[in-house]
Tab-separated table of C-alpha atoms in Angstrom:
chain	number	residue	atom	x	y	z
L	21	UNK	CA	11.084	-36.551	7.649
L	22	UNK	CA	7.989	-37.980	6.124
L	23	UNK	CA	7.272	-36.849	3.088
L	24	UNK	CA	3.530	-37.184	1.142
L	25	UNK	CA	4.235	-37.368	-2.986
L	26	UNK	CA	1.240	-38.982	-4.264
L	27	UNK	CA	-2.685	-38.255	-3.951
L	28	UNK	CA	-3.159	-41.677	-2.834
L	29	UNK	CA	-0.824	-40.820	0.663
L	30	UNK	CA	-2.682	-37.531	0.646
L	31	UNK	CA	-6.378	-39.414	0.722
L	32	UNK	CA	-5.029	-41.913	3.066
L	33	UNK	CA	-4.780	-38.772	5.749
L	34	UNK	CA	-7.482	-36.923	4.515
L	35	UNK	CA	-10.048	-39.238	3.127
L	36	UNK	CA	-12.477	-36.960	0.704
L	37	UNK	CA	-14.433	-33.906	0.703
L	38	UNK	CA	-18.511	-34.070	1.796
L	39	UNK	CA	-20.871	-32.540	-0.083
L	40	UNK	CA	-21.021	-29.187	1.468
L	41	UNK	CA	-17.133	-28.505	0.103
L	42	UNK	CA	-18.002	-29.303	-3.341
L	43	UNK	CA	-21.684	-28.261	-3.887
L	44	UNK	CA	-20.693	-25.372	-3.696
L	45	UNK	CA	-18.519	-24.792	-6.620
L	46	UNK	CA	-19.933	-22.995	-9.569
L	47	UNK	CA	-18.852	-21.848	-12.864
L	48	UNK	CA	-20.235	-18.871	-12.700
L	49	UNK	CA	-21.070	-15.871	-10.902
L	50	UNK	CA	-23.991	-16.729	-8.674
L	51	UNK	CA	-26.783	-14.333	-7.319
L	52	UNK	CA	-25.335	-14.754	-3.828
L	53	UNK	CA	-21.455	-15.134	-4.684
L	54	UNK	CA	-22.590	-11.804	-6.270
L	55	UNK	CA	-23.528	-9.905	-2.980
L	56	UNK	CA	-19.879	-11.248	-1.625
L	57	UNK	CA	-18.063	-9.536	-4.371
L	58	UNK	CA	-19.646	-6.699	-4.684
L	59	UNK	CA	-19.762	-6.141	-0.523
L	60	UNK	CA	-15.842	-6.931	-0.574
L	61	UNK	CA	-12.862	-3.932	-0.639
L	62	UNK	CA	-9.997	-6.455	-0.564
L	63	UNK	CA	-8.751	-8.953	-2.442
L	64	UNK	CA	-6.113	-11.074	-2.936
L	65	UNK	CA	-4.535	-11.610	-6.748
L	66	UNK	CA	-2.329	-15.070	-7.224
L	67	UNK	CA	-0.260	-15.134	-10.436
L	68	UNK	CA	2.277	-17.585	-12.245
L	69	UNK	CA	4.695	-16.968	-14.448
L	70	UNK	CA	8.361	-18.232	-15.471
L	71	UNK	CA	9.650	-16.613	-12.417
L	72	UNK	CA	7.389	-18.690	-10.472
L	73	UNK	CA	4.377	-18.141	-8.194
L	74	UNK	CA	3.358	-13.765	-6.873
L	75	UNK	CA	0.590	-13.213	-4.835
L	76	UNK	CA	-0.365	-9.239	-4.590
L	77	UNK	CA	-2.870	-7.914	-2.308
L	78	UNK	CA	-5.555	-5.401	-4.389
L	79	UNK	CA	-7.840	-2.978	-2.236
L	80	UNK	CA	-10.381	-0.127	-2.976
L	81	UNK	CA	-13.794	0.624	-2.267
L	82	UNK	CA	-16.068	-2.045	-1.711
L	83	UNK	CA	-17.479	-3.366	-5.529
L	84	UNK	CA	-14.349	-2.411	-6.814
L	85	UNK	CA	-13.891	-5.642	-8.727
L	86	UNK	CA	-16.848	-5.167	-11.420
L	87	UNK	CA	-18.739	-7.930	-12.639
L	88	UNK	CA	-19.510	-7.462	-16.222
L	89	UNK	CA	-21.456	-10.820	-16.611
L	90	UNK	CA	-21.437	-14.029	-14.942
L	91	UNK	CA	-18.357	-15.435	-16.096
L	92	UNK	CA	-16.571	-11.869	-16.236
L	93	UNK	CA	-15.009	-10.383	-13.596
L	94	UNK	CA	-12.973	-6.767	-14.185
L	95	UNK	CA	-10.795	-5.009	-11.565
L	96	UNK	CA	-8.723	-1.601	-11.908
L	97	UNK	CA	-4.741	-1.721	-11.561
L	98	UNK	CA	-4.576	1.568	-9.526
L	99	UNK	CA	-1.057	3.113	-9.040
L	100	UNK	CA	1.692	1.372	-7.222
L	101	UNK	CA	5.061	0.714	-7.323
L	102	UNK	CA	5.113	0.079	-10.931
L	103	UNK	CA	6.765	-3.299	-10.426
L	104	UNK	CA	3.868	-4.919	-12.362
L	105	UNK	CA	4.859	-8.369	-11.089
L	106	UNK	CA	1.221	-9.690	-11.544
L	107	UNK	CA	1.175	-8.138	-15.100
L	108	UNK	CA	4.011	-9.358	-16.115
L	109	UNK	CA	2.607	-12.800	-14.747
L	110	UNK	CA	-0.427	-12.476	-16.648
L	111	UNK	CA	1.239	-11.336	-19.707
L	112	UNK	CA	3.082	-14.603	-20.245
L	113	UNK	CA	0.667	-16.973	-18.320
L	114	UNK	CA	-3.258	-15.597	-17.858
L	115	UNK	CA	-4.067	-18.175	-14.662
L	116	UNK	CA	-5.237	-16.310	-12.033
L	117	UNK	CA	-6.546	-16.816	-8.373
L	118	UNK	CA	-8.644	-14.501	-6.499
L	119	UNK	CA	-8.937	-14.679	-2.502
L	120	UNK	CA	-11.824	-12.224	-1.366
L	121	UNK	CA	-11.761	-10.876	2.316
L	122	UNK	CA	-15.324	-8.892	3.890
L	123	UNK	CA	-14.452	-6.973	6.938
L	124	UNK	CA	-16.090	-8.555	9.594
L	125	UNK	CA	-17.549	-11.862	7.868
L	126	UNK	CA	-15.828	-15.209	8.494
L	127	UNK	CA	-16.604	-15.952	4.911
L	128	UNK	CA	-14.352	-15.645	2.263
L	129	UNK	CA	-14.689	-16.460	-1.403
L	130	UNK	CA	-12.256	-17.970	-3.889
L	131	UNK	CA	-12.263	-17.584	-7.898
L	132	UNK	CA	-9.934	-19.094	-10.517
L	133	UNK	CA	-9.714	-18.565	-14.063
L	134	UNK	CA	-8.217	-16.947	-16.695
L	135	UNK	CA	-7.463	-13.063	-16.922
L	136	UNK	CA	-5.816	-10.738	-19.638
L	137	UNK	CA	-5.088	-6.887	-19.746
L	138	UNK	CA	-6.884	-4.396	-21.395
L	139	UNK	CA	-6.267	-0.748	-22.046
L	140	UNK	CA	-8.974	0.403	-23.727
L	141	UNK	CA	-9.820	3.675	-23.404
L	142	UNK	CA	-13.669	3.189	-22.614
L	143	UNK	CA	-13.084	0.649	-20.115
L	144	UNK	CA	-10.123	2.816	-18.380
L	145	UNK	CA	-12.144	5.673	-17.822
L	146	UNK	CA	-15.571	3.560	-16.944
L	147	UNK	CA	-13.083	3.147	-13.553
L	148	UNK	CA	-12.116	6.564	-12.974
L	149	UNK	CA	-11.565	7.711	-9.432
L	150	UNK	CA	-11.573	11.462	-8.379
L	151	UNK	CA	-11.096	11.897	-12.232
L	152	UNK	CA	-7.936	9.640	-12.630
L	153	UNK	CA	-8.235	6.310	-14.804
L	154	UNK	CA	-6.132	3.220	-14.146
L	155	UNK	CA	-3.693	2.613	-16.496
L	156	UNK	CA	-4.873	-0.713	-17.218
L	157	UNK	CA	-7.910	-2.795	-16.361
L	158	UNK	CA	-7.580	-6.833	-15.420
L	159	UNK	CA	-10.363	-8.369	-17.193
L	160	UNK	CA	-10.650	-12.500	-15.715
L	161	UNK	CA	-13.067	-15.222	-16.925
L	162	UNK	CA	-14.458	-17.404	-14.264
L	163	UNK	CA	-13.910	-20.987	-14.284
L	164	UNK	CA	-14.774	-21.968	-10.643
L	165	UNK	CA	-15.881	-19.813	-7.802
L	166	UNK	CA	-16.916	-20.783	-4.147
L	167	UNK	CA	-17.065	-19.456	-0.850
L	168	UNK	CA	-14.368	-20.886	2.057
L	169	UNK	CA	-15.455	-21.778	5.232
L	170	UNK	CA	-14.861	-19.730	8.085
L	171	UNK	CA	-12.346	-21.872	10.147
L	172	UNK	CA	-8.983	-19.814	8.705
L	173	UNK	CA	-10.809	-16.022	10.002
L	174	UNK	CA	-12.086	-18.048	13.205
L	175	UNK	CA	-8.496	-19.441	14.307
L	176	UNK	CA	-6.897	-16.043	13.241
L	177	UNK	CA	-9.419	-13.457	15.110
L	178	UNK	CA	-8.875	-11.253	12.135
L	179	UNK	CA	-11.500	-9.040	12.774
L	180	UNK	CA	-11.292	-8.667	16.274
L	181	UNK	CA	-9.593	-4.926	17.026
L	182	UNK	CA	-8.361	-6.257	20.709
L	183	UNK	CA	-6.066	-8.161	18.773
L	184	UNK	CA	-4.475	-5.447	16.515
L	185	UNK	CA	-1.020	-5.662	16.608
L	186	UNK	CA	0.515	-1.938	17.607
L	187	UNK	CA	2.256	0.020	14.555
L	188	UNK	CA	4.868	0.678	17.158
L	189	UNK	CA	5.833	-3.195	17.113
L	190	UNK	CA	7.067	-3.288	13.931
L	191	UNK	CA	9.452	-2.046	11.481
L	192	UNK	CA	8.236	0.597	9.390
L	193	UNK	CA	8.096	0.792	5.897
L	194	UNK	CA	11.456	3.394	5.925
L	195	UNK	CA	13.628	1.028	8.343
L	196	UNK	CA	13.298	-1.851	5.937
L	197	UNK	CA	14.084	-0.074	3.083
L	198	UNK	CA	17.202	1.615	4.909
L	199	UNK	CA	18.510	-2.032	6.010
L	200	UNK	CA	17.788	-3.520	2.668
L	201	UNK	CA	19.719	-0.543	0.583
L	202	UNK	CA	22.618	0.341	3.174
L	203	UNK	CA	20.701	3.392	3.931
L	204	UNK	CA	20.743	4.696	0.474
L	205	UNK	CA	16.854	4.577	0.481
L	206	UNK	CA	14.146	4.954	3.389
L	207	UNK	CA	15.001	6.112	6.661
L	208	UNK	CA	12.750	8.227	8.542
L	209	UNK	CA	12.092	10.856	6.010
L	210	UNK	CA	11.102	8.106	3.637
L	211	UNK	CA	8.207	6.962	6.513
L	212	UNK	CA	7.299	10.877	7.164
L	213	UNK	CA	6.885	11.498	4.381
L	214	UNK	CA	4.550	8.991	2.749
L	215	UNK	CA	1.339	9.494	4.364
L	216	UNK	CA	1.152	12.599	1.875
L	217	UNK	CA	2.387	10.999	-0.803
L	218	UNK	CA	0.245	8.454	-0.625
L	219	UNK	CA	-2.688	10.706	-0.171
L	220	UNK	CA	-1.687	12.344	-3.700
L	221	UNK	CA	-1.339	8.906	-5.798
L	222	UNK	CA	-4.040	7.271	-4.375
L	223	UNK	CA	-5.835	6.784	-7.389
């Protein structure tokens, strides 16, 4: 197997980026890198920490990551699983990645920087949702944001519904669990069940 372990092999495939990969980088949030964010309701968060690399997928409605100025973004930590593996993350190392996804646009857009946690009162009830607060708010500073070519949602057809895969191909939620836990947790009352469960910890 060949294997590439320097930048110099890596340029020697790859040569270097044109302008149009690299103009487009900003340290900021632009007017138009604006409309992106606040027309998005899913994004992806990318975390480090001693453990080693998490990446957890965040959704809500569109505009649901807030930008408080051009170099702040803030997003809600709605209810979960209560793992907090990106928390933790942040807790002991703030880098953080963003990946941005807009239903239907080829686009996406990509922001690094550096994030903390806040629980401030104000803030947590500034994102209140059918009159429930998160329980924390992730509060990033940008250091480089820019919008990735559409070639990834192109080759993948995301958007296109003909290519949905059918619920009915795949394990459910329940069966995984069940296999994972010798059937101590899951089954098919686990997978019943959470459609109304999920309805009542939405926010």
């Amino acid at each position: 197997m060949s294997v590439i372990s320097t930048i110099e092999q890596l340029e020697a495939i790859y040569g270097f980026p044109n302008d149009a990969s690299t103009v487009k980088v900003a340290d900021h949030v632009t007017p138009l890198y604006r409309v992106l964010i606040e027309k998005s309701p899913f994004v992806s968060l990318a975390t480090s920490g001693p453990e080693g690399l998490d990446c957890s997928p965040r959704g809500d409605l569109p505009g649901f990551v807030r930008i408080h100025d051009a170099k702040t973004l803030m997003m809600p930590d709605r209810r979960g699983n209560n793992r907090c593996d990106s928390l933790r993350n942040i807790v002991r190392d703030p880098r953080v990645g963003l990946l941005f996804l807009i239903p239907g646009s080829g686009s996406t857009l990509r922001v690094n920087g550096r994030a903390y946690i806040s629980a401030e009162p104000e803030l947590l009830a500034s994102f209140k949702m059918e009159g429930k607060a998160p329980r924390t708010v992730i509060v990033m500073n940008v250091d480089e944001i820019y919008f990735q070519c559409a070639r990834a949602i192109v080759r993948s057809d995301l958007w296109n519904p003909d290519k949905q895969v059918d619920p009915k191909a795949l394990p459910t939620p329940g069966q995984i669990l069940a296999e994972m836990s010798e059937h101590t947790v899951g089954g098919e009352t686990y997978d019943r069940e959470w459609p109304e469960r999920a309805r009542q910890t939405m926010w």
